[in-house]
Coordinates of C-alpha atoms and ligand atoms in Angstrom, one line a residue:
X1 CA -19.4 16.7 -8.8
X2 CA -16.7 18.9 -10.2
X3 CA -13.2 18.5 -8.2
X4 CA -12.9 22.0 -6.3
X5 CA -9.1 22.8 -6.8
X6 CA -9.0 25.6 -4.7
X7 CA -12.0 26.4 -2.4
X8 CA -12.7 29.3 -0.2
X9 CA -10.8 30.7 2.1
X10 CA -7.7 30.2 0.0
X11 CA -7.9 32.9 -3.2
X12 CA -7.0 32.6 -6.3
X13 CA -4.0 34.2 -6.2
X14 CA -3.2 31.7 -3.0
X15 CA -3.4 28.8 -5.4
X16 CA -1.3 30.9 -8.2
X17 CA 1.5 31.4 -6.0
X18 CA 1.1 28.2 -4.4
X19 CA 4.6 26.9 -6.3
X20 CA 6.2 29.9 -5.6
X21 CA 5.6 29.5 -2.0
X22 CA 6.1 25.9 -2.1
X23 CA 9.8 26.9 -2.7
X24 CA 10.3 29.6 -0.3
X25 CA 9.1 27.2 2.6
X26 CA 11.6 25.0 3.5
X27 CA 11.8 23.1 5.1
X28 CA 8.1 22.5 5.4
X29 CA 7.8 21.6 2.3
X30 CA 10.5 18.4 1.9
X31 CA 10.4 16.4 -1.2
X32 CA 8.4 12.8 0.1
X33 CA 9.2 9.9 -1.5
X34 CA 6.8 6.5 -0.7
X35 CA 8.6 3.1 -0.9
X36 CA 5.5 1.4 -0.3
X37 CA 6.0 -2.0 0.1
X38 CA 3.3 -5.4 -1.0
X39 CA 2.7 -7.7 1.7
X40 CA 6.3 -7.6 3.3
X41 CA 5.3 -8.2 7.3
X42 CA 6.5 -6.4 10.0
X43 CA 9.1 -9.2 10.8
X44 CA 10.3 -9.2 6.8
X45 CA 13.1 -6.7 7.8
X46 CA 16.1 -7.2 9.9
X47 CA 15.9 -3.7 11.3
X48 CA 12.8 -5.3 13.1
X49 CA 14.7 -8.2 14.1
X50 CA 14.5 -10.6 11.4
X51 CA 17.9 -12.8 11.6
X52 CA 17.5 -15.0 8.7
X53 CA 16.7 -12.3 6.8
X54 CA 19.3 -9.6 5.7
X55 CA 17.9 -5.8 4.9
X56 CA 21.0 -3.8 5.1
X57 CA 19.2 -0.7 2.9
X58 CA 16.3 -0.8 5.4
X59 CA 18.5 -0.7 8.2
X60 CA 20.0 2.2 6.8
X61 CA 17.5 4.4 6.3
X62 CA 16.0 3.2 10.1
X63 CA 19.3 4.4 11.1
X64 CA 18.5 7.6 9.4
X65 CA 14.9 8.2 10.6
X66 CA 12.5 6.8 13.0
X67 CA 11.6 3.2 12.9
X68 CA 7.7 2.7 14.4
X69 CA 6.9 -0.4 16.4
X70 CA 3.1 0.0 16.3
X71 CA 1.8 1.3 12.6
X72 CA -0.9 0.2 10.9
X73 CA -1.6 0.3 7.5
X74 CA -5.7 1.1 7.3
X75 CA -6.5 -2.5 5.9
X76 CA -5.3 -5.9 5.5
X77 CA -5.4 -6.2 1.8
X78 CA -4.1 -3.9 -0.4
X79 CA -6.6 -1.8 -2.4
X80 CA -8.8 -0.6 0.8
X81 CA -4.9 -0.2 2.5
X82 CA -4.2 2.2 -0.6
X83 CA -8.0 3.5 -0.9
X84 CA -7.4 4.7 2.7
X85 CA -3.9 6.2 2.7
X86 CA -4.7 8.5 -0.6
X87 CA -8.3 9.9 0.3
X88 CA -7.7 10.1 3.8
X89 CA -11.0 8.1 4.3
X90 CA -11.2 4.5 6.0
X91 CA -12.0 2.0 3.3
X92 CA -14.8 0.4 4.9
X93 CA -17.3 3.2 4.9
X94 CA -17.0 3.2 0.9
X95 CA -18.3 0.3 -1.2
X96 CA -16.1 -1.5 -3.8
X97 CA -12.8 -0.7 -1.8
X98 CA -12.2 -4.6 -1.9
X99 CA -9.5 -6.5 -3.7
X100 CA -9.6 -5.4 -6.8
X101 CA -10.1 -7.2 -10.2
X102 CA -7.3 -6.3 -13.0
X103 CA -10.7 -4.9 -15.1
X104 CA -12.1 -2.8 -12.1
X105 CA -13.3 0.6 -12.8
X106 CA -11.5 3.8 -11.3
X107 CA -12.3 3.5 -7.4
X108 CA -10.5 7.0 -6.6
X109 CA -12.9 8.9 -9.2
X110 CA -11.2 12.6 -10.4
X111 CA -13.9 14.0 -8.5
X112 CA -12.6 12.9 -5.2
X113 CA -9.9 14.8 -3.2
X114 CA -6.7 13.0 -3.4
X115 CA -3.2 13.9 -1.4
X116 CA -2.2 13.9 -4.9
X117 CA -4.2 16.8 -5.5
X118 CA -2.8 18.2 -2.4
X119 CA 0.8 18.1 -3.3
X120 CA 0.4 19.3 -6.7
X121 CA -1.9 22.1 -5.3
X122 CA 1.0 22.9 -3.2
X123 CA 3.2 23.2 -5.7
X124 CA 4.7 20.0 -5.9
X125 CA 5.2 17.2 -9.5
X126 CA 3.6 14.3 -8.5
X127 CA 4.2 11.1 -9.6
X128 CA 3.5 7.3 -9.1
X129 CA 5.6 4.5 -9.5
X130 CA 4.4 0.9 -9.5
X131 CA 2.0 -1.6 -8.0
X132 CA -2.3 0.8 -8.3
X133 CA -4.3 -2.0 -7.5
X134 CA -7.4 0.8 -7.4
X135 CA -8.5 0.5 -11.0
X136 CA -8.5 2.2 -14.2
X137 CA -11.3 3.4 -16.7
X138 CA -15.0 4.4 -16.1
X139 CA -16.8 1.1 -15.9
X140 CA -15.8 -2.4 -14.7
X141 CA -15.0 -4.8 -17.3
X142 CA -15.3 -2.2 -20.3
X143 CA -11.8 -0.9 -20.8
X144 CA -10.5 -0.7 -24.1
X145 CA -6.9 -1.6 -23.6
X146 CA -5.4 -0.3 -26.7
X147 CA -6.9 3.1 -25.9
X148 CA -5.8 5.5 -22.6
X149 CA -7.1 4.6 -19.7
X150 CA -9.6 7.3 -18.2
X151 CA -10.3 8.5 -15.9
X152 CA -7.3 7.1 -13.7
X153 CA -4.0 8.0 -11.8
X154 CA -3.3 11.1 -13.6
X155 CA -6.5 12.4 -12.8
X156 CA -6.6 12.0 -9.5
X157 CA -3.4 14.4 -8.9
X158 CA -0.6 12.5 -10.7
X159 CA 1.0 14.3 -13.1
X160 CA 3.3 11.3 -14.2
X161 CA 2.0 7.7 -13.6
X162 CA 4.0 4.7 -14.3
X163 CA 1.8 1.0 -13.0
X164 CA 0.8 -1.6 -13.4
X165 CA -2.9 -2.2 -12.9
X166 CA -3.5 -4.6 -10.5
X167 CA -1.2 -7.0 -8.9
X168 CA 1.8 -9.1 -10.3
X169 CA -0.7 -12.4 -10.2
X170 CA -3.7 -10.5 -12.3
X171 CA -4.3 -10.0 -15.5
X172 CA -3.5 -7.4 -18.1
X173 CA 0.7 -7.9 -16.9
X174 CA 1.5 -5.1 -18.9
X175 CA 2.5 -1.5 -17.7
X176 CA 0.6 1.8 -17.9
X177 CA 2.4 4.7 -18.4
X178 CA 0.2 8.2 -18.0
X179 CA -3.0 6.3 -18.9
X180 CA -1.8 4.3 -22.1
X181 CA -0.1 0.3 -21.9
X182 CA 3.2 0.7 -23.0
X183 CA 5.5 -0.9 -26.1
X184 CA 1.7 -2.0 -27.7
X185 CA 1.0 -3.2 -31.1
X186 CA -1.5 -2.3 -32.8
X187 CA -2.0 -5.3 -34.7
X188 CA -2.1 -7.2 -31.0
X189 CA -4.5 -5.7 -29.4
X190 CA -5.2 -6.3 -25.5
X191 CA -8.0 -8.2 -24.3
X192 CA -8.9 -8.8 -21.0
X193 CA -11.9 -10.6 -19.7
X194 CA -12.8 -11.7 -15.5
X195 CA -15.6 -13.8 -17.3
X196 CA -14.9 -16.1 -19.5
X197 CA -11.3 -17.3 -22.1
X198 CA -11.2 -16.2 -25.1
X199 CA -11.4 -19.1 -27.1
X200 CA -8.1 -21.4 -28.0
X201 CA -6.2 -19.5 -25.0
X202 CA -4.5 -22.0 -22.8
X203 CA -4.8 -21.9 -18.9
X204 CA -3.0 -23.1 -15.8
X205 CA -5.8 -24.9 -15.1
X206 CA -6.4 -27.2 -18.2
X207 CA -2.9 -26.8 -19.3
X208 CA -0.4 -27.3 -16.7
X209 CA 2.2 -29.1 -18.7
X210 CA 3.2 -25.4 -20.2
X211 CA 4.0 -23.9 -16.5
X212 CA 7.0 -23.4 -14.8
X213 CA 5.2 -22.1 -11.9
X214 CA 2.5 -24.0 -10.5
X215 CA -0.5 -22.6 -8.4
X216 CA -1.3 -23.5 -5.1
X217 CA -4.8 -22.1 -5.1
X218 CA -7.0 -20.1 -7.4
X219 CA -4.4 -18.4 -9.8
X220 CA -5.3 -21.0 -12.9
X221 CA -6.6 -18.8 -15.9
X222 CA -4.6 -17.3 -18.1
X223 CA -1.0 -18.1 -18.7
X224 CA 1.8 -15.4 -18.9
X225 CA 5.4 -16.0 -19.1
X226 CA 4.5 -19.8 -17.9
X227 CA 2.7 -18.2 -15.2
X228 CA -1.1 -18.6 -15.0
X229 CA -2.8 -16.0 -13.5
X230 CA -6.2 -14.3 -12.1
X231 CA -8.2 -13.3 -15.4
X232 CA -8.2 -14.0 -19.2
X233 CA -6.4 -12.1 -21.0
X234 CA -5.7 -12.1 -25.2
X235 CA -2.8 -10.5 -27.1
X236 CA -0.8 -7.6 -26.5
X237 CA 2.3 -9.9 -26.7
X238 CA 4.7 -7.2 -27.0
X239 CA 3.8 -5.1 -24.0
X240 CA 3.8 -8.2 -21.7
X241 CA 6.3 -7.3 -18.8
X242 CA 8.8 -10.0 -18.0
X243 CA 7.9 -10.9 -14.1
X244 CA 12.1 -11.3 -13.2
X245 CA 12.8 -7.6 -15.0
X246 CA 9.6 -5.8 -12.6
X247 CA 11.8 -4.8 -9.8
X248 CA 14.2 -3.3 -12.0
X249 CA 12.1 -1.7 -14.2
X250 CA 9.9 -0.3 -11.4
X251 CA 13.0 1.1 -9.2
X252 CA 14.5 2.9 -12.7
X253 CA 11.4 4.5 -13.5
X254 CA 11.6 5.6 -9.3
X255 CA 15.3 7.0 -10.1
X256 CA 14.9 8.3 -12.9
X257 CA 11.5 10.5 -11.9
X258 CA 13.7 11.7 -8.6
X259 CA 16.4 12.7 -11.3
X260 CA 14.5 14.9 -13.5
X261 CA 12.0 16.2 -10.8
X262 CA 15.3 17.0 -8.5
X263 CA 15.4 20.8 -9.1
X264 CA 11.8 21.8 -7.4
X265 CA 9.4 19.9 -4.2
X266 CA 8.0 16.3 -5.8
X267 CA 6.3 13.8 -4.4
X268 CA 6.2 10.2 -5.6
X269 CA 4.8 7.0 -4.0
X270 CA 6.9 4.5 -5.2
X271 CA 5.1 0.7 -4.8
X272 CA 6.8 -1.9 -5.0
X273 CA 5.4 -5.2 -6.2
X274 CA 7.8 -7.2 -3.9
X275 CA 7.2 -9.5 -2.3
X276 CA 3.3 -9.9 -3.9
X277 CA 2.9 -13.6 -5.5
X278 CA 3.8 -14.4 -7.8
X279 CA 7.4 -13.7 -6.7
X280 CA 9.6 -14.5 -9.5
X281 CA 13.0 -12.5 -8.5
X282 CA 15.6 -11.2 -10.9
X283 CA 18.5 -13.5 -11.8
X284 CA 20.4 -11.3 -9.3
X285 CA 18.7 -12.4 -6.4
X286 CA 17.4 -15.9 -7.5
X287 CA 18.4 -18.3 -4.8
X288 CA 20.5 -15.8 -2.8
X289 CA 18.4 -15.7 0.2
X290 CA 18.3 -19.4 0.8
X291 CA 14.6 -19.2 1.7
X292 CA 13.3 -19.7 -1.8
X293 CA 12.1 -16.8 -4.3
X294 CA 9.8 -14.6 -1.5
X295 CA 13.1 -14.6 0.8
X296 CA 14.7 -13.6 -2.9
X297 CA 12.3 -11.1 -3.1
X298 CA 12.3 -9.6 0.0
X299 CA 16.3 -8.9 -0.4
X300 CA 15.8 -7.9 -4.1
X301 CA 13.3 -5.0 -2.1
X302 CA 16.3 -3.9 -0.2
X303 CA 18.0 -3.4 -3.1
X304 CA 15.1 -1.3 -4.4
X305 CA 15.1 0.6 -1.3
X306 CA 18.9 1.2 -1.9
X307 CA 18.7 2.5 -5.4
X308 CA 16.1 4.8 -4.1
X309 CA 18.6 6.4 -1.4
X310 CA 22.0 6.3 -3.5
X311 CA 20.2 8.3 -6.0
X312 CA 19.1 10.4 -3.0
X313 CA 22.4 11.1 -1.9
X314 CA 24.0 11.2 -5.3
X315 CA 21.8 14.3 -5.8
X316 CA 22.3 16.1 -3.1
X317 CA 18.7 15.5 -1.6
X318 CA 19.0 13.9 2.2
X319 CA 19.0 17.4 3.5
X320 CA 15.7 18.2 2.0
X321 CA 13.9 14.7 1.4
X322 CA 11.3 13.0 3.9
X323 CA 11.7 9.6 2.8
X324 CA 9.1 7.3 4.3
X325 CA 8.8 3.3 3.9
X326 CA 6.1 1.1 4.8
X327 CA 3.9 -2.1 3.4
X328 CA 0.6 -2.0 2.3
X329 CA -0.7 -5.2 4.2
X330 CA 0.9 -8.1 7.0
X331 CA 2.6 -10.9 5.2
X332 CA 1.3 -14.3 3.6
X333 CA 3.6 -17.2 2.9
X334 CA 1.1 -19.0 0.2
X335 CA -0.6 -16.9 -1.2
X336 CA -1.3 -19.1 -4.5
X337 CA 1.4 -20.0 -5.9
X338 CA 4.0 -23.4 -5.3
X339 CA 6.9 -21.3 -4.7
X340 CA 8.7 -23.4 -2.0
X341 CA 7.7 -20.4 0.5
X342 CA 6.3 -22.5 3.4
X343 CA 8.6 -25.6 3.1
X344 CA 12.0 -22.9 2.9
X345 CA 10.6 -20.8 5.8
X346 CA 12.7 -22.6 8.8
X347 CA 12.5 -20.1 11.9
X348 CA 11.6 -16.8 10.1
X349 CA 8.7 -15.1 11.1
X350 CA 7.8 -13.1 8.6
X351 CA 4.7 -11.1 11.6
X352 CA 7.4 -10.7 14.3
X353 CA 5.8 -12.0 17.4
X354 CA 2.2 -11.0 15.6
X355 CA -0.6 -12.7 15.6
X356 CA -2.3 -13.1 12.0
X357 CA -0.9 -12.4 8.7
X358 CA -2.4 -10.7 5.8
X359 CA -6.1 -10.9 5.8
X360 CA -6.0 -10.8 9.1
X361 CA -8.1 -8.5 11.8
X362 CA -4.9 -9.7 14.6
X363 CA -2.1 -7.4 14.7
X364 CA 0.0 -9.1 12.1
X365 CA -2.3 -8.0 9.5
X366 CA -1.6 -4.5 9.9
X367 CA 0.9 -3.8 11.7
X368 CA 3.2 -3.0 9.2
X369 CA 6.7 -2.5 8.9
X370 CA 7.2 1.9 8.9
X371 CA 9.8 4.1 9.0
X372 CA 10.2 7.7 8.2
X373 CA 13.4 9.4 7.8
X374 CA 14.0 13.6 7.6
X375 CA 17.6 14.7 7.9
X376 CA 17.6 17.5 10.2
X377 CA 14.0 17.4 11.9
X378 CA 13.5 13.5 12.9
X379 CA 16.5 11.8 15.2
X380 CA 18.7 9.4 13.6
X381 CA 18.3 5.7 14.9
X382 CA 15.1 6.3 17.1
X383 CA 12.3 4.3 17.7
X384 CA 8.6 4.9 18.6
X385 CA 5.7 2.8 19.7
X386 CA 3.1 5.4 19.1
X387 CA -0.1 3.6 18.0
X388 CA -0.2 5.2 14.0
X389 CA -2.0 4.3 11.0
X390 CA -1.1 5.2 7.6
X391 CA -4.5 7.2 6.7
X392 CA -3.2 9.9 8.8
X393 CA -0.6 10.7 6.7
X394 CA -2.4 12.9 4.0
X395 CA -3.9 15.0 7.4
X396 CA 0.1 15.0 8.4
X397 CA 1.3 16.6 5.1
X398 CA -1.4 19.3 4.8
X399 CA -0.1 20.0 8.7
X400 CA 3.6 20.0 7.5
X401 CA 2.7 22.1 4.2
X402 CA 0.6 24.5 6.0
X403 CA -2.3 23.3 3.9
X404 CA -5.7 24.0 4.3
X405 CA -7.7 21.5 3.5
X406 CA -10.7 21.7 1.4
X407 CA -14.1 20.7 3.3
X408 CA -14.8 17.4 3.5
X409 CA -11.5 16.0 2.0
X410 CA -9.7 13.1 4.5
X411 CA -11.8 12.5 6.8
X412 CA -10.9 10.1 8.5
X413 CA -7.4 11.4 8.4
X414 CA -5.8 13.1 11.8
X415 CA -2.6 15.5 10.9
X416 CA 0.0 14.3 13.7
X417 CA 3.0 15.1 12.3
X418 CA 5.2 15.3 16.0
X419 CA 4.1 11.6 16.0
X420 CA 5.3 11.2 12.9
X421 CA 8.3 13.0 13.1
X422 CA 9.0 11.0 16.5
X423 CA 9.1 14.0 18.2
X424 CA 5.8 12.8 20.4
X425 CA 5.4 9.6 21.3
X426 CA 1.7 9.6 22.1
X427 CA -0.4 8.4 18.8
X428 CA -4.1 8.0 17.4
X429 CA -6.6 8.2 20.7
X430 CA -8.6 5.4 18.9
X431 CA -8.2 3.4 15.8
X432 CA -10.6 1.1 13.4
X433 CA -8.9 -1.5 11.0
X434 CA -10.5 -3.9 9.0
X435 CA -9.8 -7.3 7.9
X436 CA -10.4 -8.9 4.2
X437 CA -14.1 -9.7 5.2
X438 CA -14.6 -6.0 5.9
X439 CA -14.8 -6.6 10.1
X440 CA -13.9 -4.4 12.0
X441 CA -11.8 -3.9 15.2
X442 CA -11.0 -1.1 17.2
X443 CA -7.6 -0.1 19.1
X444 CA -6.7 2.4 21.6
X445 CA -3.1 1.0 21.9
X446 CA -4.1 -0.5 25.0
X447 CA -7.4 -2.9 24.2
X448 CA -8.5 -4.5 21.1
X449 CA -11.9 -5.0 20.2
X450 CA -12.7 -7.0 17.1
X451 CA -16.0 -6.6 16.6
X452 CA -18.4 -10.2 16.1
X453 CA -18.4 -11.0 12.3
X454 CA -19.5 -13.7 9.8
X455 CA -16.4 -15.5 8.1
X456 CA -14.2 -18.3 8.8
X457 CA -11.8 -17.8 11.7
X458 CA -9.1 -19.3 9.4
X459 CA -8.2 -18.9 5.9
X460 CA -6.8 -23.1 5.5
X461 CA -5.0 -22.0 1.8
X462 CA -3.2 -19.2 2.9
X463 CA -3.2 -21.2 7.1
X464 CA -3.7 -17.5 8.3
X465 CA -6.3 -16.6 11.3
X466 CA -8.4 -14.3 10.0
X467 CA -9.9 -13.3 13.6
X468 CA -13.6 -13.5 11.9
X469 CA -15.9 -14.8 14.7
X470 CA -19.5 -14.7 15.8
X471 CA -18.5 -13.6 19.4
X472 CA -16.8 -10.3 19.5
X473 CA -13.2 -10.2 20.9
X474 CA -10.9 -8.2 23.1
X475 CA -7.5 -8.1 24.3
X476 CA -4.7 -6.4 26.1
X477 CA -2.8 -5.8 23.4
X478 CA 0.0 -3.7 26.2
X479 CA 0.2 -6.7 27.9
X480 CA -0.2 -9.9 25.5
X481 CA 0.4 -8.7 22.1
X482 CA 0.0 -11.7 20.7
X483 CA -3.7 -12.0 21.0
X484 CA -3.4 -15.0 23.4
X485 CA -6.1 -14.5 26.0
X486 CA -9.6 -13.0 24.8
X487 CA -10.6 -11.3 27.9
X488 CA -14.3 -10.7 26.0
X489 CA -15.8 -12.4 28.6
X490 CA -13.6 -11.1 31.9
X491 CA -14.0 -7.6 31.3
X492 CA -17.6 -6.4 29.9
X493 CA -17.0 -3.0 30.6
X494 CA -14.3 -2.4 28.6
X495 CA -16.0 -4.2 25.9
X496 CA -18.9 -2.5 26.2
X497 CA -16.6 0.9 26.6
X498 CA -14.6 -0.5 22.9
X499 CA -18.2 -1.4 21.2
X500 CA -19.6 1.6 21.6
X501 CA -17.1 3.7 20.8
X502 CA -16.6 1.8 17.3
X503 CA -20.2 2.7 16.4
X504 CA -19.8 6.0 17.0
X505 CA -16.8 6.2 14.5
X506 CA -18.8 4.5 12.2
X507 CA -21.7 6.6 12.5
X508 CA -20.1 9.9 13.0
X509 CA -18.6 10.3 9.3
X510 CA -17.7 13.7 8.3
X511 CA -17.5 14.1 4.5
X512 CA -20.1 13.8 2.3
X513 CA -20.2 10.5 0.5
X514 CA -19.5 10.7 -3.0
Ligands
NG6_601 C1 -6.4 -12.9 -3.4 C2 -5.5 -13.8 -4.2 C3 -4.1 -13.5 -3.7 C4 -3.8 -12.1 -3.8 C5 -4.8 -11.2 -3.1 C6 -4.6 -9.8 -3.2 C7 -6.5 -16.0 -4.8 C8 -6.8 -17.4 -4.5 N1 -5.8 -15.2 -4.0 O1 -7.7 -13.1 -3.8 O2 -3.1 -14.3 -4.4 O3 -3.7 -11.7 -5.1 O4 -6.1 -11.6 -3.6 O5 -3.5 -9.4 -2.6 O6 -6.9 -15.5 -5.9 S1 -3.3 -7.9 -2.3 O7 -2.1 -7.8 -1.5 O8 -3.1 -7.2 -3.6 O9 -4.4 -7.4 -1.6
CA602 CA1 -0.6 -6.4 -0.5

């Protein structure tokens, strides 16, 4: 299927004029600029009461905008959580929206309806900065490394893409700039397998002596800058990234996008790979947060988060700027890797009050922290606990651009931009997350049904309660937040009332699968 770039009833000359118009609208049509976030939790950031924990950027920008107490990202991993939030469409109804390899294939194809493609049909640049984590090339597995990358984030509505594939802890750990892996030589060329080593490569696994960091589970193949990984991978030694230099490297190529896109509407989803394992933190903020390096990491994000905003102010662009931050998924202490995270915790809770963590079908798994920020149309310093989920913010834009969507695009997506913009505090009627097994719960702010699902209830390497069970569950999430009392049994009505109503969203899709 070819991507329709401008379908019926918007003309031709509509779409022609569309940057034109894209100008003369303000201020619907803000610049928007993503700090997205990898597996910070909701109680990561001072602003939502951390105390051993300093965030003093975050703070600032909640000061400037709306800080939400109850928003969800879609999933509680981090490819269906980005799957969700750029097609609009909840991850689970689409296969291979899982955790993806550092070899998997394009999930987002071209084809597809992006609110990349939405912005740039608008009139806006469009760029990515960062962690993708939802593949690049045509098939799984058969990339050719040396050679660009297609079909991926430039053709699903990026006109400037600057990632890294997969996640810090998989293999290739080298960046992708628009499609091609950058500083490459050509007499080293990349080779990257899920399968099997290539032969004579060390791993963490049968050659610990040459790490300096030491996994706690899985993580054992190939080793990169003393770090063993998730993959094989061969060669390409020049275009290796350096894991302390990411963050700075990653914010730059933020700043510098903002600088040269500064003069007409852009759009850029800036991901962060903080505070994803393995979390090796620049020399700046190595041992400053006294909690080891994911407390490191987490202030070395705040320092990403203020880069973004100086440069924001520098320029002249508060006025005119919706600046939004969020995480893609709850937080995990060990996730893999002997970093000193669990023994350095002390009283921090990196879920708040939350049940769960990453993984996790209890609240901590995706109730994330979120705040938006819009000089002039959202109030400084407020705070909403509308029920929100981040896959309703490519419905919100196309509400704030005046945007017809084309048919079938977001489907799952609901535009509620006076929600957003704190002017409403009334949120989604009913919401459906899903946990890293793929089972589902539904919300309606009030209840929580987590549907019965095969799975164990606890993940013992990450010591995270995943909420998997054979018996469905349900509680008051108004009145015990913390998922203490399953009231399954007490109130069969409402569980009945919660069960049926999840089928129904499940059945009633509205697109057409792809
Ligand atoms: C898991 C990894 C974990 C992390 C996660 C993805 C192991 C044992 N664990 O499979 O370390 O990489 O995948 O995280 O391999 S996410 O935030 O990108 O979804
Ligand atoms: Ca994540």
């Amino acid at each position: 299927m070819k991507k329709e770039l401008c379908i019926l009833p918007l003309t031709i000359t509509a779409c022609w004029t569309s940057a034109v118009r894209a100008q003369e609208k303000q201020p619907n049509t803000p610049n928007v600029v993503f700090i997205y976030a990898d597996d910070i939790g909701y109680g990561d950031l001072s602003c939502n009461g951390a105390k051993t924990i300093h965030t003093p950027n975050v703070e600032r920008l909640a000061r400037m905008g709306v800080r939400f107490t109850n928003a969800h990202s879609a999933a509680a991993t981090s490819t269906p959580s980005r799957y969700a939030m750029l097609t609009g469409e909840y991850a689970w109804r689409k296969a291979g929206t899982g955790i993806a390899d550092g070899d998997a294939a394009s999930i987002i194809r071209p084809e597809r309806y992006s609110m990349a493609d939405m912005f740039k049909e608008a009139g806006y640049s469009t760029g990515v900065v960062g962690k993708w984590h939802l593949g690049l090339g045509d098939k799984n597995g058969q990339q050719d490394w040396n050679k660009p990358l297609k079909p991926g984030a430039n053709d699903i509505g990026f006109d400037y893409s600057f990632i890294m594939a997969a996640t810090g802890d998989r293999v290739p750990c080298v960046f992708v700039e628009n499609d091609q892996v950058i500083n490459l030589n050509p007499n080293d060329p990349v080779q990257v397998s899920y399968q099997k080593n290539f032969p004579g490569e060390p791993t963490g696994k049968d050659n610990p002596e040459l790490l300096k960091m030491h996994p706690s589970h899985g993580h054992n193949q190939s080793i990169i800058n003393g770090i063993s990984r998730i993959g094989y991978m061969k060669g390409g030694k020049s275009a290796l990234w350096k894991d302390e230099e990411i963050a700075e490297t990653l914010t730059h190529k933020a700043v510098s996008y903002i600088e040269s896109h500064k003069d007409k509407p852009f759009f850029l989803y800036f991901a962060t790979q903080d505070a994803h394992v393995p979390r090796v933190p620049s020399p700046q903020f190595a041992g400053k947060s006294g909690m080891g390096p994911r407390g490191d990491c987490l202030l070395q994000f705040d320092w990403s988060v203020g880069e973004i905003l100086n440069t924001l102010e520098r320029l002249g662009l508060y006025n005119n700027t919706l600046i939004i931050l969020s995480s893609d998924n709850g937080p995990v202490v060990d996730d893999g890797y002997k970093d000193q995270a669990v023994e350095l915790l002390g009283n921090h809770k990196p879920g708040g009050i939350y049940r769960g963590g990453k993984y996790s079908a209890y609240e901590a798994g995706t109730r994330v922290p979120c705040i938006w920020s819009w000089k002039g149309v959202i109030q400084p310093g407020s705070v909403s606990n509308a029920l929100l989920c981040q896959v309703d913010w490519f419905a919100t834009f196309a509400e704030m651009l005046k945007f017809r969507l084309p048919e079938g695009a977001a489907p799952d997506s609901e535009p509620m931009l006076n929600a957003w913009t704190g002017k409403q505090k009334k949120g989604r009627k009913w919401l459906v997350l899903q946990n890293s097994l793929n089972n589902l719960s539904i919300t309606d702010g009030q209840w929580k049904y987590l549907r019965a699902g095969k799975g164990p209830a606890i993940n013992k390497d990450v010591n995270i309660e995943l909420g998997n069970s054979m018996e469905p569950q349900l509680y008051n999430i108004k009145k015990d937040p913390m998922e203490k009392n399953d009231q399954a049994k007490a109130n069969p009505k409402i569980l009945k009332k919660m069960a049926t109503k999840l089928e129904e969203i499940i059945d009633g899709r509205y697109g057409q699968p792809l």
